Every structure is written in C-alpha cells, then in structure tokens.
Amino acid sequence: MTALVLEGRLDAAAASSLWERTMRAASAPVAIDISRVTYCDGAGAALVLAAAARARAAGGGEIIGASEDVGAVIALTRKGGEAAATGQVVARPPESLALVVGRGAVNGARGMGDSITFLGEAISATVLTVLRPWTLRWDDTMRHAEEAGTRALPLIVMLGFLFGLILAFQSAIPMRQYGAEIFVANLVAVSVFRELGPLLAAVILAGRSGSAFAAEIGTMKVNEEVDALTTMGLDPFRFLVVPRLIAAIAIMPVLIAAMNLAAVAGMSTVMMSLGFPLVAISNQVVSWTSMGDVIGGVAKGMVFGAVVAGIGCARGMRTGAGPRAVGDSATSAVVGGIVSIVVLDGIFAVIFYLMGW
Amino acid sequence: MVPEIPPARGDRVGPGPEAPKVIVATGLTQRFGSNTVFENVSFDVREGEVFVILGGSGCGKSTLLKLLIGLRRPTAGAISILGEDLLAADGEKRRLLLRRFGVMFQLGALFGSMTLLENVLLPLESFTDLPAEARLAIARSKLGMVGLGDATQKLPSEISGGMVKRAAIARAMALDPPLLFLDEPSAGLDPITSAGLDQLILTLARDLGVTFVIVTHELDSILTVADRVIMLDKAARGMIATGDPRELRATSTQPTVRAFFNRIAEAA
C-alpha cells in the first residue's frame, strides 16, 4: 500500500500549514507513515487522525511507524476524541420572534414583580426605621451621605456654574435683539430653580452614587455577605438599603441648593460682563422667583434622590453570578435611574401645571 | 493506597445515638425545573457531633446546606432545627431561629468595610443589650480563640484566606450558638492551614460542645474531624451512604463510596 509520509516536528504551526495538502493526499487508500515524526502535539495528532480517517474512507488509513512518545500522544488524542464524539461547534439558529417576544414579556413581568416586591420591602423598612430612628445605622448613613453629598459638591458647583454661564450666553444673543437682556436673569433663575437644578443634581447622583450603591451591594451579594446577613437574622433591607435611601434623600436639598447657587453665579458672571450691575441682577432674580419655585424643585429632587438610590440598591440586590454581574448591575442602575427621573420629571411637570404652580 | 488517618483526631469519639437530635431532615427533595438535584434525603444530626455532608462536585452539597440554613426552600421535605420547624417559621420567629446558629460561608463573607473586630461585634451589637465594654471583651476573646488575637484591627482584605475563614468562624460563634454550619472550610487553603482549621474545629467541638455541620469533599479533613457523614451522589440524585467515615472507608461495598474514600479516579 502506498504511504503518506509525515516527518519532522508536527506541532500546531506545522499542522496548520500542512492540513489542506495532507487531507488532499489522504483522499486515496494510503497508510499514514509517521516513523520520521520527531515531535507531535495535540494539533499534530489531530492532523494524523484526521488524515487516517479520510484515508480509511478510501480503503486505507493505517497509521504506521509511530514511536512510543508520538504513539502515546495520538492514542490519548484519539481517546479524548472518542469520549467527546458528540461535541460539535454549531451555529445557533436565530430565535423565532415569538420566542424573543415571549421571553421578553416573561422577564419584564418577573422584573416588574421583583421591583414591586423591592418597593414594598424598602418602604416598609424605611417607615419602620423612621418610626424607630435608633434602629438606623447612623454611621453607615453618614458615610453614604458624605460619599454621595460632600464629595459630589465640587462637581455639582463646577457643572452648575458652567451651566448657568452657558445658558445665559446662549439666551443673551436672541434677547439682545429685543433689548431684553436683563430678562436673561429671570429665565436662568426660574428654569434652574424649578427644573434644571433638581434634574441635573439627580443625574449626577445617579452617575456617581446610584452606580456605586449597585456595585457595593452587588459585590456583597457575590461574596455571600448578603446571605451572611440573612443567616445572622439581620434584615438586608434595613442594613444595606435604608441607610443609602435616607442618605440620598437627605443630601438632595444640599446638592440642589449648591447647583442653584452655582448656576446663578455663572449667569451673574455673564450678565456683569454685559454691563449689568449685581444689584440689578439680584433684583430680577428675587422679584421673579418665588419660594414655591425653590421648594417645589427641592421636593421634586428629594423624590428623585429616593428613586435613584432605590434603583441602585434594587439592581445591587438582584445581582447575579459571574464576573460581569456587578458591572451589569452598575450600568443598569445608572440607565434605570436617569430614565426614571426624566419620566418622573414629566409627571411632576403635569402635576405642577394642574396645581397652578 | 488508603490515606492514613491524620493524627489530630486523637481519641475523639462522637456522641452516641442516645444524644439529642439538633437537626432532623426528612425526605428533602430539591428540583430546579426538570433537573432533580437530590430527592428523599433524610438524616439527623446529634448534639455535640461533627457531621459532614460530602460528595463529589455537583452532587448538591451546597444546595443541601442552603436548605438547612434557611436560604432556600426545598421542593419537598421537612427540616427541624433545634426543635423548631424551619420551614414553618416566618417573620420574627424565623429571625430568632436563625440567630440560634452560626454560618461560615465558603468565601468567609466578612463585611469588607469593617475590621475583624467590628465584624465579630456586629451580631453582639445587633442582638444583645450587653454594655459596650462586655461586647468588646467577648469579640476579642472570640478572635483570640481562633488565633487572631493580634489581627483584630485588620480589614478582611489585609489578611490571608485561612485567616478570613478563622475570622468568619469567630463571627459565627459571637452569640455562642450551639450549632455551626461550615461551607467548604478547607477550600483554597494549603494543607498546613487546612490542618490548623481542622484542629480548631475539633477543639471547639470538644471544649465548647458545639455541634458542627460541615460541607466538604476534602478527604483528609473528613477523616480528621467527622464523627459521622452522609454522602450524596450526583448519579444517584440522593444519599448513598451514612455512618462513621473510617468505617465506610474500610467496609463499604458501594462502588462510589469506595472510590471516594480510596481516591480512585472515575476516568482511569
């Protein structure tokens, strides 16, 4: 019988370059002669076995001349191949639309159920804590308030100042055409106090602290710390969620006040550069804004704070297993938080309109 | 070759069948969808016993532990712990029952933002009215008991894996529970640290009369500490043996039990 002779070092590199030629040559009734093979690894053995299988179909396929070492590698590779004979790399067929929609609906309903359960447990734990304030973990609450509040202040002030500055510049140009530049002060103050201050402060809270809450609690979940709390008879809600919720609600008025003041300072800088004295600017602001604007904005912001912290904690508590789980929770906390506050802001706009504010 | 019984066990003899039962599990079955992990598993644990749940990977050891500590409800069956029906207890009653036993998780599950001392203090602060000075003394003594007297101010991230597990045992013992559950105490530890942990378990069982329920597949540890074992098997979807591990090793004719105790690889 004719022999197909392989020789030299039969490693992954050699197997790659020889594969097609060897398979073509093995399409005839030949024996596979490996007596001159000096080294063979898993890829080389796969080449020899594949060539033998191809030749066997044509009536040949005997492997001859294997040294002890090379023969052992080929035998082990063959044994592994036989054990995993059914393993195939198959492309997954695309899922049907009905399956995708059905799974989405089930997951959506399950997620909504989880959210409602979480909301109920969070409200009940928070109410219980408010009724019995000595049960609150004050140290943790203060730490979260410092992290979410004090450390966010430089960012809040910088963004608020720039926002007021940009808004004033942009609105001064069209207002100048009507000789109404002085009303830029009113426009910036009202829009920041009522709308943009709370909204921007909440977006920053979602980006900085909502993600941090989800990641912290998610990591604790992955490390079994949440399970440890449960088996110690400690309520994870009162231990982990309530301090973060209360901290977020408590620091929102401070963040909103800082944002508002910084935005007014930014606007004043622009107005003074246009030649308006500070006293005229402050007169415009004071006479055109009411306490209702400020209180409405702050109240709205506190609700935003609770929602951002609640979503962050809920995503953390629902963290799954695996290396991506904590990252996924943090991402979904930010996205969920921002979407929720914008939706809520719309609802507040309608409520305030109906109330005549 | 049959491994020798490590010397640390000494002449320890576990409690006899007349000892009161602290855990009674009856007909436990756990299914996830159509996949049955185990079914109809029944056993009891006696007071003062070191009881080991063993078996190969994927046989349901950790799932069984989660049922026993109340983190998961079984598909079917009943669990009585310290005379209380674990599955029927809810609300405050359940929380009170959970406080009567301690758990050491596989990764330790120490709270990363707290020092070792604060970790051990947590259950004392949460569930006792002891004065601060007494709580501190108790927490220090628990850490000293597990050989961490000089590491009380360290954070979990600053200590080795073996020390984390010791600290987790100290925290689990903080309220002096009569029953401790340990999940894979030797996992990821070097043989010397692992032997030290075995010695600690035997010391606590002997000196404090604590009942241990341990999930592990480390043969040396099993032969050292266990008074009695149950063996779960993935293929049988349930319990295939129970008894003194040294007797099982010597006398069992069940192929999987013999293979486990004599370290015979299935693939060979």
XYZ file of C-alpha atoms in Angstrom:
625
model
C 0.000 0.000 0.000
C 1.229 3.499 -0.773
C 2.136 5.532 2.287
C 1.628 9.206 3.036
C 4.804 10.124 4.912
C 4.813 12.861 7.539
C 8.146 13.874 9.031
C 9.845 16.250 11.421
C 8.149 18.336 14.081
C 4.358 18.029 13.945
C 3.154 20.916 16.120
C 0.304 23.417 15.803
C 2.195 25.599 13.293
C 3.130 22.636 11.102
C -0.356 21.148 11.330
C -1.890 24.441 10.149
C 0.341 24.712 7.099
C 0.122 21.012 6.215
C -3.581 20.433 6.864
C -5.094 21.000 3.419
C -2.277 19.294 1.487
C -2.366 16.304 3.832
C -6.124 15.952 3.545
C -5.928 16.062 -0.250
C -3.204 13.408 -0.245
C -5.155 11.273 2.236
C -8.182 11.046 -0.065
C -6.619 7.906 -1.559
C -6.228 4.424 0.002
C -2.892 5.233 1.716
C -1.274 4.350 5.039
C -0.104 7.247 7.238
C 3.605 6.771 7.912
C 4.752 8.781 10.947
C 8.008 6.923 11.606
C 10.009 10.097 10.881
C 7.934 12.368 13.083
C 10.244 13.581 15.867
C 7.648 15.504 17.922
C 3.883 15.584 17.928
C 1.484 17.709 19.991
C -2.321 17.724 20.152
C -2.686 19.593 16.852
C -0.235 17.243 15.122
C -2.099 14.220 16.482
C -5.374 15.702 15.246
C -3.817 16.025 11.766
C -2.640 12.401 11.780
C -6.032 11.122 12.999
C -7.963 13.257 10.509
C -5.748 12.061 7.643
C -6.180 8.449 8.783
C -9.955 8.861 8.925
C -10.008 10.388 5.427
C -7.807 7.582 4.036
C -9.910 4.934 5.800
C -12.929 6.078 3.839
C -10.961 5.357 0.678
C -9.834 1.903 1.890
C -6.540 2.758 3.665
C -5.865 4.702 6.831
C -3.447 2.529 8.795
C -1.099 4.571 10.995
C 2.362 3.040 10.830
C 5.769 3.587 12.385
C 4.747 5.600 15.446
C 7.463 5.975 18.080
C 6.475 5.385 21.700
C 6.132 9.112 22.531
C 4.288 10.072 19.372
C 2.060 6.986 19.623
C 1.090 7.918 23.206
C 0.040 11.437 22.180
C -2.000 10.090 19.265
C -3.657 7.416 21.460
C -4.607 9.993 24.105
C -5.957 12.390 21.476
C -7.976 9.574 19.894
C -9.380 8.564 23.317
C -10.378 12.173 24.047
C -11.957 12.493 20.603
C -13.988 9.310 21.093
C -15.163 10.459 24.543
C -16.344 13.776 23.108
C -17.534 12.380 19.792
C -20.863 14.149 20.067
C -19.391 17.591 20.839
C -19.850 19.949 17.911
C -19.403 23.667 17.464
C -22.729 24.565 15.936
C -24.015 27.966 14.996
C -27.149 28.718 16.993
C -30.147 29.160 14.730
C -31.767 32.581 15.075
C -34.536 32.572 17.664
C -38.093 32.960 16.465
C -39.833 36.296 17.013
C -42.479 34.613 19.184
C -39.773 33.189 21.461
C -37.992 36.528 21.785
C -41.237 38.402 22.485
C -42.442 35.716 24.909
C -39.173 35.650 26.825
C -39.085 39.452 26.920
C -42.640 39.536 28.297
C -41.893 36.911 30.959
C -38.653 38.653 32.004
C -40.425 42.013 32.011
C -43.261 40.697 34.185
C -40.771 38.998 36.511
C -38.684 42.190 36.733
C -41.811 44.223 37.470
C -42.809 41.728 40.173
C -39.334 41.950 41.702
C -39.469 45.761 41.582
C -42.857 45.844 43.299
C -41.616 43.440 45.986
C -38.487 45.556 46.448
C -40.511 48.772 46.614
C -42.815 47.286 49.258
C -39.950 45.972 51.365
C -37.981 49.227 51.017
C -40.964 51.371 52.017
C -41.831 49.140 54.961
C -38.214 49.055 56.197
C -37.844 52.837 55.775
C -41.114 53.601 57.562
C -40.146 51.275 60.420
C -36.782 52.991 60.669
C -38.341 56.461 60.681
C -40.705 55.356 63.467
C -37.759 53.875 65.408
C -34.828 56.129 64.482
C -32.497 54.473 66.997
C -32.525 51.342 64.802
C -30.984 53.265 61.891
C -27.314 52.525 61.269
C -26.261 56.151 61.689
C -22.562 55.582 60.955
C -23.352 53.928 57.620
C -25.945 56.602 56.779
C -23.466 59.415 57.454
C -20.778 57.632 55.431
C -23.124 57.290 52.440
C -24.262 60.907 52.835
C -20.649 62.060 52.823
C -19.824 59.914 49.801
C -22.906 60.933 47.805
C -23.123 64.516 49.073
C -19.962 66.191 50.330
C -17.695 64.520 47.793
C -20.077 65.388 44.947
C -20.147 69.099 45.839
C -17.115 70.234 43.772
C -18.567 68.550 40.687
C -22.031 69.975 41.360
C -20.673 73.503 41.827
C -18.489 73.336 38.719
C -21.260 71.960 36.497
C -23.835 74.351 37.951
C -21.587 77.375 37.345
C -20.825 76.318 33.768
C -24.460 75.512 33.100
C -25.634 78.947 34.295
C -22.873 80.586 32.272
C -23.708 78.724 29.046
C -27.461 79.163 29.437
C -27.008 82.921 29.984
C -24.718 83.312 26.973
C -26.999 81.328 24.673
C -30.139 83.202 25.709
C -28.489 86.642 25.742
C -27.974 86.585 21.980
C -31.673 86.358 20.912
C -32.775 88.503 23.887
C -30.461 91.313 22.757
C -32.458 91.655 19.515
C -35.447 92.742 21.605
C -33.423 94.767 24.115
C -34.470 92.312 26.794
C -31.070 91.114 28.012
C -31.964 91.886 31.634
C -34.591 89.122 31.476
C -31.819 86.527 30.966
C -31.502 86.605 34.786
C -35.169 85.709 35.184
C -35.000 82.966 32.547
C -31.945 81.256 34.038
C -33.125 81.551 37.651
C -36.625 80.206 37.020
C -35.517 77.355 34.769
C -32.714 76.309 37.137
C -34.758 76.589 40.368
C -37.799 74.802 39.004
C -36.347 72.317 36.586
C -32.687 72.051 35.768
C -31.226 72.204 39.289
C -33.091 69.164 40.642
C -32.776 67.279 37.355
C -29.020 67.788 36.971
C -28.329 67.067 40.638
C -30.279 63.807 40.314
C -28.429 62.846 37.126
C -25.121 63.384 38.923
C -26.396 61.365 41.899
C -27.364 58.531 39.513
C -23.975 58.586 37.808
C -21.874 58.799 40.966
C -23.877 57.140 43.719
C -26.588 55.027 42.035
C -23.882 53.025 40.288
C -21.784 52.872 43.473
C -24.745 51.571 45.509
C -25.422 48.868 42.893
C -21.757 47.866 42.707
C -21.269 47.794 46.501
C -24.364 45.733 47.203
C -23.748 43.582 44.110
C -20.237 42.753 45.297
C -21.603 41.912 48.743
C -24.150 39.617 47.079
C -21.465 37.867 45.018
C -19.260 37.476 48.136
C -22.195 35.906 50.054
C -22.226 38.847 52.506
C -25.957 39.389 51.890
C -26.565 35.695 52.640
C -24.448 36.088 55.785
C -26.679 38.962 56.945
C -29.796 36.872 56.329
C -28.489 33.863 58.247
C -27.442 36.153 61.106
C -31.087 37.206 61.382
C -30.288 40.739 60.169
C -32.629 42.246 57.597
C -30.544 43.143 54.496
C -33.038 45.916 53.698
C -32.557 47.700 56.982
C -28.825 47.014 56.933
C -27.990 47.905 53.334
C -30.896 49.696 51.645
C -32.375 52.018 54.284
C -29.108 53.877 55.139
C -28.456 54.529 51.445
C -32.060 55.621 50.780
C -32.139 58.018 53.713
C -28.687 59.400 52.884
C -29.702 60.055 49.264
C -32.964 61.765 50.264
C -31.212 63.876 52.894
C -28.387 65.154 50.700
C -30.514 66.091 47.681
C -31.633 69.505 49.084
C -27.975 70.363 49.717
C -26.922 69.305 46.226
C -29.827 71.213 44.642
C -29.067 74.357 46.663
C -25.404 74.191 45.602
C -26.390 73.629 41.985
C -28.852 76.545 42.020
C -26.415 78.985 43.640
C -23.584 77.979 41.312
C -25.848 78.388 38.244
C -26.934 81.861 39.416
C -23.261 82.769 39.972
C -22.442 81.610 36.426
C -25.336 83.608 34.998
C -24.325 86.678 37.029
C -20.807 86.489 35.624
C -22.195 86.722 32.086
C -24.654 89.487 32.978
C -21.945 91.552 34.670
C -19.742 91.139 31.603
C -22.656 92.567 29.581
C -22.643 95.636 31.837
C -25.453 94.899 34.303
C -24.693 95.676 37.954
C -25.018 92.872 40.520
C -27.847 94.635 42.337
C -29.977 94.718 39.157
C -29.345 91.037 38.545
C -30.287 90.053 42.100
C -33.413 92.236 41.929
C -34.527 90.400 38.798
C -33.876 87.001 40.397
C -35.630 87.814 43.679
C -38.644 89.512 42.128
C -39.273 86.833 39.505
C -38.778 83.712 41.540
C -40.929 82.588 44.431
C -40.345 80.337 47.416
C -42.685 77.888 45.665
C -40.190 77.537 42.802
C -37.404 76.660 45.216
C -39.467 74.361 47.470
C -41.119 72.616 44.508
C -37.711 71.963 42.968
C -36.248 70.665 46.217
C -39.263 68.417 46.906
C -39.021 67.010 43.415
C -35.293 66.473 43.883
C -35.815 64.528 47.106
C -38.153 62.141 45.262
C -35.522 61.825 42.514
C -32.931 61.011 45.208
C -35.104 58.253 46.656
C -35.734 56.789 43.192
C -32.046 56.859 42.191
C -30.936 55.241 45.473
C -33.789 52.716 45.350
C -32.956 51.655 41.797
C -29.240 51.416 42.649
C -29.948 49.220 45.696
C -32.520 47.099 43.820
C -30.087 46.422 40.982
C -27.415 45.526 43.543
C -29.728 43.124 45.384
C -30.624 41.454 42.082
C -27.001 40.962 41.012
C -26.498 37.521 39.512
C -23.446 35.297 39.410
C -20.361 35.641 37.242
C -17.695 38.258 36.596
C -19.951 40.569 34.536
C -22.809 40.635 37.009
C -21.600 43.549 39.169
C -20.739 45.677 36.112
C -24.140 44.943 34.584
C -25.876 45.970 37.812
C -23.961 49.262 37.996
C -24.706 50.073 34.348
C -28.381 49.251 34.676
C -28.585 51.331 37.880
C -27.338 54.442 36.020
C -29.520 53.895 32.953
C -32.601 52.978 35.026
C -32.017 55.909 37.382
C -31.680 58.540 34.632
C -34.656 57.245 32.613
C -36.812 57.113 35.764
C -36.019 60.661 36.866
C -36.735 62.091 33.419
C -40.075 60.236 33.299
C -40.871 61.362 36.843
C -39.924 64.920 35.940
C -42.524 64.850 33.178
C -45.150 63.622 35.640
C -44.181 66.389 38.087
C -44.466 68.977 35.293
C -48.074 67.916 34.663
C -48.892 67.844 38.400
C -47.370 71.311 38.978
C -49.244 72.665 35.929
C -52.559 71.295 37.223
C -51.805 72.776 40.652
C -51.179 76.162 39.043
C -47.508 76.348 40.141
C -3.181 3.494 48.568
C -5.503 4.177 51.505
C -4.633 7.506 53.190
C -3.651 7.337 56.840
C -5.983 8.949 59.373
C -4.319 12.238 60.321
C -3.169 12.245 63.965
C -5.051 15.422 65.016
C -8.252 13.482 65.763
C -6.654 11.739 68.754
C -9.052 9.504 70.629
C -12.167 11.574 69.903
C -15.399 9.588 69.938
C -18.557 11.237 68.688
C -21.813 11.296 70.672
C -23.796 8.061 70.613
C -27.274 7.508 69.165
C -28.847 8.390 72.512
C -27.693 12.040 72.189
C -30.490 14.562 71.490
C -31.050 15.440 67.840
C -30.412 19.069 66.904
C -31.299 18.671 63.225
C -33.850 16.302 61.732
C -34.168 16.441 57.938
C -36.908 14.314 56.407
C -37.489 13.486 52.747
C -35.672 16.534 51.373
C -36.039 16.952 47.633
C -34.662 19.785 45.533
C -35.542 20.336 41.901
C -34.682 23.206 39.570
C -37.212 22.990 36.760
C -36.932 19.483 35.349
C -33.493 18.921 36.925
C -33.608 16.941 40.170
C -30.543 17.680 42.303
C -31.449 15.161 45.017
C -34.576 13.547 46.331
C -35.799 11.968 49.527
C -32.717 12.789 51.606
C -33.275 12.106 55.311
C -30.802 12.296 58.175
C -30.357 13.640 61.673
C -27.530 15.399 63.468
C -26.847 14.739 67.141
C -25.859 17.270 69.765
C -22.093 17.740 70.014
C -21.452 15.893 66.782
C -19.146 16.896 63.927
C -21.343 15.938 60.995
C -20.046 16.134 57.437
C -22.030 16.319 54.212
C -19.744 15.007 51.499
C -19.806 14.043 47.875
C -18.297 14.891 44.527
C -18.672 18.196 42.698
C -22.216 18.972 41.597
C -23.938 16.429 43.871
C -25.895 19.117 45.758
C -23.870 19.526 48.979
C -24.010 23.310 48.968
C -27.685 23.258 47.936
C -28.453 20.992 50.900
C -26.582 23.390 53.190
C -28.628 26.316 51.840
C -31.798 24.408 52.735
C -30.539 23.747 56.264
C -29.631 27.397 56.929
C -32.887 28.719 55.501
C -31.558 30.445 52.382
C -33.633 28.225 50.101
C -36.863 26.272 50.479
C -36.804 22.625 49.425
C -39.191 21.384 46.746
C -40.396 18.814 49.283
C -39.495 17.622 52.774
C -39.218 18.954 56.313
C -36.388 20.404 58.419
C -36.375 20.678 62.181
C -33.537 22.698 63.714
C -33.025 22.963 67.475
C -36.576 21.687 67.929
C -38.182 24.279 65.619
C -39.750 23.704 62.221
C -37.504 25.814 59.976
C -39.873 25.869 57.013
C -42.939 26.840 59.057
C -41.154 29.645 60.943
C -41.641 33.103 59.467
C -41.190 36.740 60.423
C -39.718 37.373 63.846
C -39.862 33.683 64.800
C -37.689 32.810 61.822
C -35.202 35.577 62.613
C -34.962 34.346 66.210
C -34.310 30.805 64.985
C -31.643 31.997 62.528
C -29.821 33.721 65.381
C -29.507 30.394 67.205
C -26.988 29.022 64.758
C -23.885 30.397 63.045
C -22.742 30.019 59.460
C -19.296 30.242 57.914
C -19.606 30.733 54.171
C -17.156 29.353 51.656
C -15.596 32.763 50.941
C -15.842 33.886 54.555
C -18.394 36.607 53.708
C -16.788 39.065 56.125
C -18.004 42.631 55.647
C -15.203 44.291 53.706
C -15.663 47.779 55.141
C -15.344 46.553 58.742
C -12.310 45.379 60.707
C -12.273 41.825 62.036
C -13.250 43.147 65.460
C -16.204 45.098 64.011
C -17.306 42.023 62.061
C -17.451 39.950 65.249
C -19.039 42.829 67.179
C -21.887 43.174 64.661
C -24.112 40.313 65.908
C -23.354 41.262 69.515
C -24.402 44.869 68.888
C -27.467 43.836 66.896
C -28.899 41.205 69.222
C -27.680 41.772 72.778
C -28.094 44.509 75.360
C -24.637 43.905 76.798
C -22.637 47.012 77.716
C -20.094 48.093 75.110
C -17.191 47.003 77.286
C -18.574 43.461 77.592
C -19.278 43.220 73.861
C -15.721 44.272 73.109
C -14.306 41.715 75.551
C -16.410 38.929 74.017
C -15.474 39.863 70.436
C -11.778 39.985 71.343
C -11.975 36.628 73.087
C -13.681 35.008 70.069
C -10.953 36.308 67.784
C -8.304 35.142 70.277
C -9.957 31.716 70.366
C -9.425 31.270 66.622
C -5.839 32.559 66.804
C -6.476 36.090 65.518
C -5.859 37.990 68.740
C -3.229 40.179 67.092
C -5.242 40.934 63.933
C -8.358 42.490 65.438
C -7.897 45.839 63.680
C -7.174 44.435 60.262
C -9.601 44.594 57.355
C -10.583 41.351 55.598
C -8.622 42.476 52.530
C -5.420 42.665 54.609
C -5.362 39.044 55.784
C -4.863 35.607 54.184
C -7.611 33.207 53.087
C -7.070 30.981 56.126
C -7.343 33.970 58.477
C -10.559 35.093 56.744
C -12.100 31.681 57.424
C -10.960 31.763 61.057
C -12.447 35.239 61.466
C -15.682 34.033 59.861
C -15.825 31.213 62.429
C -15.243 33.757 65.217
C -18.135 35.882 63.912
C -20.365 32.825 63.581
C -19.546 31.989 67.238
C -20.148 35.519 68.517
C -23.519 34.734 70.094
C -22.327 31.323 71.352
C -24.698 29.330 69.137
C -24.920 25.613 69.885
C -24.795 24.822 66.167
C -22.330 25.933 63.487
C -22.538 25.326 59.738
C -19.294 25.483 57.758
C -19.310 25.560 53.940
C -16.110 24.144 52.440
C -13.802 25.341 55.246
C -10.689 23.869 53.605
C -11.380 25.058 50.048
C -8.482 27.032 48.618
C -6.241 26.566 51.661
C -2.786 24.991 51.790
C -2.513 21.658 53.668
C -0.936 23.189 56.784
C -3.562 25.948 57.126
C -6.269 23.411 56.385
C -4.959 21.064 59.111
C -4.911 24.019 61.531
C -8.564 24.707 60.750
C -9.429 21.028 61.342
C -7.673 21.238 64.709
C -9.675 24.355 65.562
C -12.962 22.595 64.727
C -12.066 19.645 66.936
C -11.014 21.952 69.777
C -14.273 23.944 69.610
C -16.343 20.770 69.436
C -14.520 19.263 72.426
C -14.176 22.346 74.639
C -17.419 24.185 73.864
C -19.641 21.239 72.901
C -20.587 22.977 69.641
C -22.334 20.830 67.015
C -20.783 21.232 63.569
C -22.376 20.574 60.196
C -19.655 20.798 57.578
C -19.878 20.603 53.801
C -16.629 19.454 52.249
C -15.039 16.979 49.873
C -11.542 17.216 51.374
C -10.791 13.625 52.349
C -8.089 14.449 54.928
C -10.410 16.860 56.701
C -13.285 14.388 56.640
C -11.194 11.618 58.182
C -9.834 14.031 60.784
C -12.911 15.829 62.041
C -16.053 13.903 61.099
C -17.868 11.787 63.663
C -20.460 10.858 61.077
C -21.061 11.648 57.415
C -23.692 11.427 54.764
C -22.563 11.028 51.192
C -24.523 12.486 48.279
C -24.088 11.269 44.737
C -24.888 13.130 41.542
C -25.748 9.999 39.543
C -27.972 8.548 42.290
C -29.581 12.002 42.849
C -29.520 11.458 46.569
C -27.831 9.968 49.580
C -25.821 6.798 49.016
C -24.138 6.275 52.397
C -24.184 7.392 56.008
C -22.065 6.492 59.018
C -18.589 6.783 60.520
C -16.254 7.777 57.653
C -13.482 5.472 58.876
C -15.865 2.521 58.861
C -17.223 3.478 55.451
C -13.697 3.636 54.107
C -12.893 0.203 55.484
C -16.124 -1.676 54.911
C -18.372 -0.035 52.326
C -19.013 -2.101 49.237
C -20.784 0.728 47.416
C -18.515 1.462 44.403
C -18.796 5.291 44.543
C -18.166 5.345 48.307
C -15.133 3.088 47.909
C -13.848 5.198 45.016
C -14.258 8.404 47.047
C -12.509 7.161 50.174
C -9.737 5.416 48.272
C -9.201 8.275 45.804
C -9.912 6.159 42.725
C -10.448 8.333 39.676
C -13.580 7.533 37.696
C -11.899 8.309 34.370
C -8.998 5.874 34.934
